[in-house]
Every structure is written in structure tokens, then in C-alpha cells.
Coordinates of C-alpha atoms in Angstrom, one line a residue:
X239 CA 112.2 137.9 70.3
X240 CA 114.5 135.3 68.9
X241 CA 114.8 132.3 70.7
X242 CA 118.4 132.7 72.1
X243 CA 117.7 136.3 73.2
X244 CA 114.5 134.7 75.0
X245 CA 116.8 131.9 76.7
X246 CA 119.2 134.2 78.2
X247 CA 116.7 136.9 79.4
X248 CA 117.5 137.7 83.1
X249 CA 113.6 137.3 84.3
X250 CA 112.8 134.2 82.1
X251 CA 115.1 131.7 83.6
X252 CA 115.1 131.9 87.4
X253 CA 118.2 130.7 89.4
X254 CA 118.8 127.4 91.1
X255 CA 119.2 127.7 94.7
X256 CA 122.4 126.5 96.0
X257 CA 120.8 123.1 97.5
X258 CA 118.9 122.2 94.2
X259 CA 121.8 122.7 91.8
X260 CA 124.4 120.6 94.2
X261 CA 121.3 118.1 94.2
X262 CA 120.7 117.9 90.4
X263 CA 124.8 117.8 90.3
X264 CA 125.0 114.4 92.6
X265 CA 121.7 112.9 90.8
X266 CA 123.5 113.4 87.7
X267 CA 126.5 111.3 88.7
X268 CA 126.3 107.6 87.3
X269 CA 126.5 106.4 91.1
X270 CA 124.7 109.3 93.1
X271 CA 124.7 108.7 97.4
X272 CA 121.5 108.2 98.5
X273 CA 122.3 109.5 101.8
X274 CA 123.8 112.6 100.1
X275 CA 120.9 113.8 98.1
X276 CA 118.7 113.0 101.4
X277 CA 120.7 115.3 103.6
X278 CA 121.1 118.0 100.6
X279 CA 117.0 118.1 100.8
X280 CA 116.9 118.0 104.5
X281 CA 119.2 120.9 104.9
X282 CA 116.6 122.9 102.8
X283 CA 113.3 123.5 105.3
X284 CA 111.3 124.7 102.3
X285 CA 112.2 122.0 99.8
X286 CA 111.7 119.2 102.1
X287 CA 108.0 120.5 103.1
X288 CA 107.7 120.6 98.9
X289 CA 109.0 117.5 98.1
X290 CA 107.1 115.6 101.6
X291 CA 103.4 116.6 100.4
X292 CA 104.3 115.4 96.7
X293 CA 105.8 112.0 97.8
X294 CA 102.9 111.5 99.8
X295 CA 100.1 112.6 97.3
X296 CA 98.4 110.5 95.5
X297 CA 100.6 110.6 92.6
X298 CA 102.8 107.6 94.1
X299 CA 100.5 105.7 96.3
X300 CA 102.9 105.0 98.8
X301 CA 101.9 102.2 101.0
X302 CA 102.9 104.2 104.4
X303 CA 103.2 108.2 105.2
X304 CA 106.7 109.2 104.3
X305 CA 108.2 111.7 107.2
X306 CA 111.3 112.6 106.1
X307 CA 114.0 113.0 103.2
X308 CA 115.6 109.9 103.8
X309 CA 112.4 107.9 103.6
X310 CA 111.4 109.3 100.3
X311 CA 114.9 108.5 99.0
X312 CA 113.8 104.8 100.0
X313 CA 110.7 104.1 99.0
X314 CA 110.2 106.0 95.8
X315 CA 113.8 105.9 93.9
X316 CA 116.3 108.0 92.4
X317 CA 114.1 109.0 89.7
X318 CA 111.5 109.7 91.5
X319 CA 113.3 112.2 94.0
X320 CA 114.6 113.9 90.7
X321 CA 111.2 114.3 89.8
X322 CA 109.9 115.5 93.0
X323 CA 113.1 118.1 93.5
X324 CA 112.4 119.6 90.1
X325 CA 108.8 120.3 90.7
X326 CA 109.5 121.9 94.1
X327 CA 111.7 124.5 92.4
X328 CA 109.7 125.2 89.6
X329 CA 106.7 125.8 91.6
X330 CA 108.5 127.6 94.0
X331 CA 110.0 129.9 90.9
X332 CA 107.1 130.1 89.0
X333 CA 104.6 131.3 91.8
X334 CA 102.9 134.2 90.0
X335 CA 102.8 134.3 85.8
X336 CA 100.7 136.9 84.4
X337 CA 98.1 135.8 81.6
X338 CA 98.7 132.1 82.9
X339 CA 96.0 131.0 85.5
X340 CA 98.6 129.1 87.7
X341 CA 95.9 126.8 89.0
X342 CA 95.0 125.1 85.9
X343 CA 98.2 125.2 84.3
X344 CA 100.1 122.9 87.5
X345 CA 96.7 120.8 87.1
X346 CA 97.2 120.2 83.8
X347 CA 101.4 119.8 84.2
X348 CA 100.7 116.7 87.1
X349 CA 97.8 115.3 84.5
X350 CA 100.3 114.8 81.6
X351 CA 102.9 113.7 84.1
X352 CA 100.9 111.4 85.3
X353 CA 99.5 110.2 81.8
X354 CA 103.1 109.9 80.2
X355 CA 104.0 107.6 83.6
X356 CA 101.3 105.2 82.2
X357 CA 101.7 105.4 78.9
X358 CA 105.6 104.8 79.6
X359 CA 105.0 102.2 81.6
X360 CA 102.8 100.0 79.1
X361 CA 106.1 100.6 76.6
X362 CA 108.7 99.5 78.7
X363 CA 110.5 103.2 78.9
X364 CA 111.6 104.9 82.3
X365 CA 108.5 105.7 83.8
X366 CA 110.6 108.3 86.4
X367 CA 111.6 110.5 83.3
X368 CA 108.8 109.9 81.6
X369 CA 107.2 111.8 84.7
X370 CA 109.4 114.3 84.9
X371 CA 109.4 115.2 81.1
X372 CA 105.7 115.5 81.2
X373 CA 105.6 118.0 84.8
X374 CA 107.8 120.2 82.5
X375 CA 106.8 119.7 79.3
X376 CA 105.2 122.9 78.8
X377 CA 107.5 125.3 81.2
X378 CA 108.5 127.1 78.0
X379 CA 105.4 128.9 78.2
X380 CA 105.3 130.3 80.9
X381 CA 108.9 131.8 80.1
X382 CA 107.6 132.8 77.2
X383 CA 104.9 134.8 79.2
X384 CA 107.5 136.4 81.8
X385 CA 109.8 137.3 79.2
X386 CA 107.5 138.5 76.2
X387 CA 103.8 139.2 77.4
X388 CA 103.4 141.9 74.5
X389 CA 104.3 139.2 72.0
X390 CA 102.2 136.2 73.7
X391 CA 99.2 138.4 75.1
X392 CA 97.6 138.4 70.9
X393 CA 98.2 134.7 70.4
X394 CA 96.3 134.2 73.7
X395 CA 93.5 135.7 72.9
X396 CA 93.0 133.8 69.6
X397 CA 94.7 130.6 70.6
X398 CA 94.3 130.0 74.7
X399 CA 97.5 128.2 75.7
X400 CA 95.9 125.1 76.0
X401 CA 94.4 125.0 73.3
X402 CA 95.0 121.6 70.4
X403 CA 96.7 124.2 67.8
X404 CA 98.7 126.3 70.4
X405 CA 102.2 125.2 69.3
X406 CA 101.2 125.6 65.5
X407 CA 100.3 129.0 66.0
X408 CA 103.5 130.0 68.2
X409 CA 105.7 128.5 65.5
X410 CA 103.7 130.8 62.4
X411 CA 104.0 133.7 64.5
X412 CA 107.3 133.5 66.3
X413 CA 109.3 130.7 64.8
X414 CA 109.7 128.5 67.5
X415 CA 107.3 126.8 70.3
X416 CA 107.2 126.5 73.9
X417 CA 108.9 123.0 73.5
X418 CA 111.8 124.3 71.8
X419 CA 111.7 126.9 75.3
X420 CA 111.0 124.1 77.7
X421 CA 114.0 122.1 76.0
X422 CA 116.4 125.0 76.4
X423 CA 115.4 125.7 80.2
X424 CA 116.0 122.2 80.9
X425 CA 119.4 122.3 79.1
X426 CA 120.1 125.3 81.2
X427 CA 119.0 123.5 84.2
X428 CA 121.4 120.8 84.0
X429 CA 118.0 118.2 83.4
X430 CA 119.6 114.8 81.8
X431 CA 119.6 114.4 77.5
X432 CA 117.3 112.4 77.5
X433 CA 114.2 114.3 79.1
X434 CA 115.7 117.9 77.4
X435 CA 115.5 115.9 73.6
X436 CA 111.9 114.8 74.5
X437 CA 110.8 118.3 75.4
X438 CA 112.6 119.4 72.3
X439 CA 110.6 116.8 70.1
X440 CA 107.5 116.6 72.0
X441 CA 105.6 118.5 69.7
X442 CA 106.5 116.4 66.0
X443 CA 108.3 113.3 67.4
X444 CA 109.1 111.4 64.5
X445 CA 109.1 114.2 61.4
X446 CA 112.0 114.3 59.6
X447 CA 115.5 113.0 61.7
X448 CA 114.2 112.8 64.8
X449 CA 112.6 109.4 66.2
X450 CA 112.4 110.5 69.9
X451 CA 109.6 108.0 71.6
X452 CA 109.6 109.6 75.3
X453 CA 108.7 112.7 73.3
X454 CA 105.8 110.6 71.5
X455 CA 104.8 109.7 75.0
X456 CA 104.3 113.4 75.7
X457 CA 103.0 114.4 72.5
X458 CA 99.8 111.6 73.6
X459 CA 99.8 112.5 77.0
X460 CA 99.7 116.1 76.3
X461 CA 96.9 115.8 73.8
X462 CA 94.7 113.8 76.3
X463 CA 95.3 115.9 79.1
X464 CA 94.0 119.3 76.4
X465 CA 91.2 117.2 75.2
X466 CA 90.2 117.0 79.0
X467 CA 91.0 120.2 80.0
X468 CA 88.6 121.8 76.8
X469 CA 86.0 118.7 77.5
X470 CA 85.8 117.3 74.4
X471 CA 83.6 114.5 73.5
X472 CA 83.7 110.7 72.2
X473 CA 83.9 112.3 68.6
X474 CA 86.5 115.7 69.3
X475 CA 88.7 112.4 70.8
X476 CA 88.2 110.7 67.3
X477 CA 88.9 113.4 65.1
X478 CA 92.3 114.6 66.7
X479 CA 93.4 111.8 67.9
X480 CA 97.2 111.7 66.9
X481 CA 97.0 108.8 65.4
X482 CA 101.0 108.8 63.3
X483 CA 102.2 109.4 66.6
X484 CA 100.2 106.6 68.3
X485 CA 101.1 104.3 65.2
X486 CA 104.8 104.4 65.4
X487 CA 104.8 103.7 69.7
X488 CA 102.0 101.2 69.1
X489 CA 99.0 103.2 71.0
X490 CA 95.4 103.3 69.3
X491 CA 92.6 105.5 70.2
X492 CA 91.5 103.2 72.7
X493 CA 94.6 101.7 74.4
X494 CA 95.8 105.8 75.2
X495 CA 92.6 106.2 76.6
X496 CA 92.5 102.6 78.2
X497 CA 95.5 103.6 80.2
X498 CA 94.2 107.1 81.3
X499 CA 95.1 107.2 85.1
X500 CA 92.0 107.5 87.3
X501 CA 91.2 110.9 88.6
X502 CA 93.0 111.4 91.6
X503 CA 92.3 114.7 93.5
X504 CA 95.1 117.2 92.7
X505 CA 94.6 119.1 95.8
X506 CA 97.4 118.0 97.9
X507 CA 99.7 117.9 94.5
X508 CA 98.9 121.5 93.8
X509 CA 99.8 122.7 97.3
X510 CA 103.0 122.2 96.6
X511 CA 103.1 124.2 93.2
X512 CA 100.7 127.3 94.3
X513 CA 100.9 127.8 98.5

């Protein structure tokens, strides 16, 4: 399947509800109401109960328990609610993939989010979009799953989606990767330039014309959060380490790995992506 025919397939881009789309429209605004985007998220039952148990997880270590819209409009930021509005639609959307165990993929979503917010921070980028980018960063596959399982069942079996060489292999045997999806969905999903050009670069950040450092930051924190997820040691680390990508943003071995978040439980996250 092309990747323009994949992008406009009916099942592989679910619709916006009503209340996120007006929201994404006022946080897109250069002077978005505060107040607004709190009542859009109140008015929405289901959304708020999303967006409450990730504001109060312990991705943001909040210094109180946040009860309401308004008070996570306050105390976390724009951003941040951007952040948290997207992930409650995507996991409400994305509630059942087959071939993708939903579990581990959200687990490994929040763990590069949470990596690129660290890494981000340490070189002074946004470390709300760098959140974001990395939640999403890999949405393109499961689209690619909903929309083409007899195409992506085969490279599963020989390349799990995890896995270090995944996007290598989707780009020999289809032409383009799940980044190039993600970047499109996000397009689509009215997501701001500079978080869809990230997901569109995340994979070879600084090849050829492109020198996109939010999508270095996901190229890193994506390649931790893999080398975690398939356990490798002190010397897998080593030996796929990217280290041109690491070079241009200024990140060694050590300093990535230095600024790994500590492991937070992801059980309260998840709920919000799998209940």
C-alpha cells in the first residue's frame, strides 16, 4: 500500500471527537484561553477522567492531587494539557490493535516520552513537545497494523516492532516507515509543525537536508527505551549506541544514559491508555 492510500484509509485514521478537535483548534491559537480549553475538557466526562489520572501520575509529580480541568490547566501548562488531551484520544481510539500487544506498546510510548522530556530538557528545547512527540512517536505503526495486517504480519515475525532495525526493514520492504505514518496522522490531526517534522525525521535526523534536533531527541530516546524493552546489556548499549546522532545534539553514551528518568510505575499512566 502506498503511503497516501495508507493515510486516507477510513479505519487507519480515527476521527476526532467534537471536544478534542475544538480543543487542539484553541491550543493552536497564539493566545489560547485557559479557561476555554478547561471548560472544553470538562464538558467531556470521559476525557476529563483520562486526562485527571495522567496529570496526577507520576509522570508530572505534581506537588498536590489535581481534581479538576481547571486545576490541571494551572499547574501543569499549556503544553502540558496538549500533551495530556492527545494521549487521552489516542488511547481512547487505539483500544484494541491486532498483532500489537497494547500493554507494552503504551509502556514503551510513556518511556520515550518521558526520556525525550529529559533529554529535552538538558538541551534547552520545549520539554512539553518534546513529550508529546515522543507519546506519538511511533502511532504510525499501529495504523500501519489496522490498515495493512497482511502486509505488516511477515515483517513481524522476522523483525518484532520493537525491535533496533524495525524502521530499516519497513523502509526495504514498503518504502516508507512508521515515522513517515506517525508524521502524516499528526498532520492530519492538526498536531503543531514542529512535533509533525520531528516525527517525520525521527528516524535519520540530520541525513541529507534535514537538521531536526527534537527529532534527534526521539531518535535517542527511542533507542533507549528499545534497548530496555529487549534488555540489552552494558555492551548491546555500546555497540548501537547512536552515536552521529548523539554527536551533533551533544549527548554521549553516558550523558543519555545519565539522564535516564528513574523507573516510575506505569500503572496509573497505562490506565488511562488500556481501561
Amino acid at each position: 500500500m502506498q503511503l497516501e492510500a495508507l493515510l486516507n484509509y477510513p479505519r487507519a485514521l480515527p476521527a476526532m471527537s467534537r471536544t478534542v478537535s475544538d480543543l487542539l483548534a484553541e491550543m493552536n491559537k497564539d493566545d489560547p484561553s485557559p479557561k476555554k480549553v478547561a471548560d472544553l475538557v470538562a464538558h467531556d466526562p470521559a476525557l476529563t477522567t483520562r486526562v485527571l489520572r495522567l496529570s496526577n501520575s507520576a509522570f508530572f509529580r505534581v506537588s498536590r492531587q489535581i481534581g479538576n480541568a481547571e486545576e490541571a490547566v494551572a499547574l501543569l501548562g499549556m503544553t502540558h494539557v496538549r500533551s495530556l488531551v492527545m494521549a487521552a484520544a489516542l488511547g481512547s481510539s487505539f483500544k484494541n490493535v491486532p498483532g500489537v500487544e497494547m500493554v507494552q506498546f503504551w509502556r514503551y510510548s510513556l518511556r520515550v516520552a518521558d526520556i525525550s522530556r529529559s533529554l529535552a530538557g538538558v538541551l534547552r528545547q520545549n520539554e512539553g513537545n518534546a513529550f508529546t512527540a515522543g507519546l506519538v512517536h511511533a502511532i504510525g505503526d499501529l495504523i500501519m497494523h489496522i490498515a495493512m495486517p497482511d502486509l505488516i504480519g511477515p515483517i513481524d515475525m522476522g523483525t518484532p516492532p520493537l525491535d533496533l532495525r524495525r524502521a530499516e526493514v519497513e523502509r526495504s520492504a514498503l518504502g516508507y516507515t512508521y515515522a513517515e505514518v506517525g508524521a502524516g496522522m499528526a498532520e492530519k490531526w492538526q498536531f503543531p509543525p514542529t512535533i509533525v517534522s520531528a516525527l517525520k525525521n525521527q528516524i535519520s535526523p540530520f541525513d541529507g537536508d534535514a537538521y531536526d534536533p527534537l527529532g534527534g531527541v526521539l531518535h535517542l530516546a527511542s533507542w533507549r527505551a528499545r534497548a530496555e524493552e529487549i534488555q540489552l546489556d552494558d555492551s548491546g548499549l555500546a555497540a548501537t549506541f547512536p552515536d552521529m546522532v548523539g554527536l551533533t545534539l551533544g549527548l554521549d553514551l553516558d550523558s543519555v544514559l545519565g539522564k535516564d528518568p528513574t523507573e516510575w510505575s506505569f500503572s496509573q499512566a497505562l490506565g488511562a491508555f488500556i481501561d
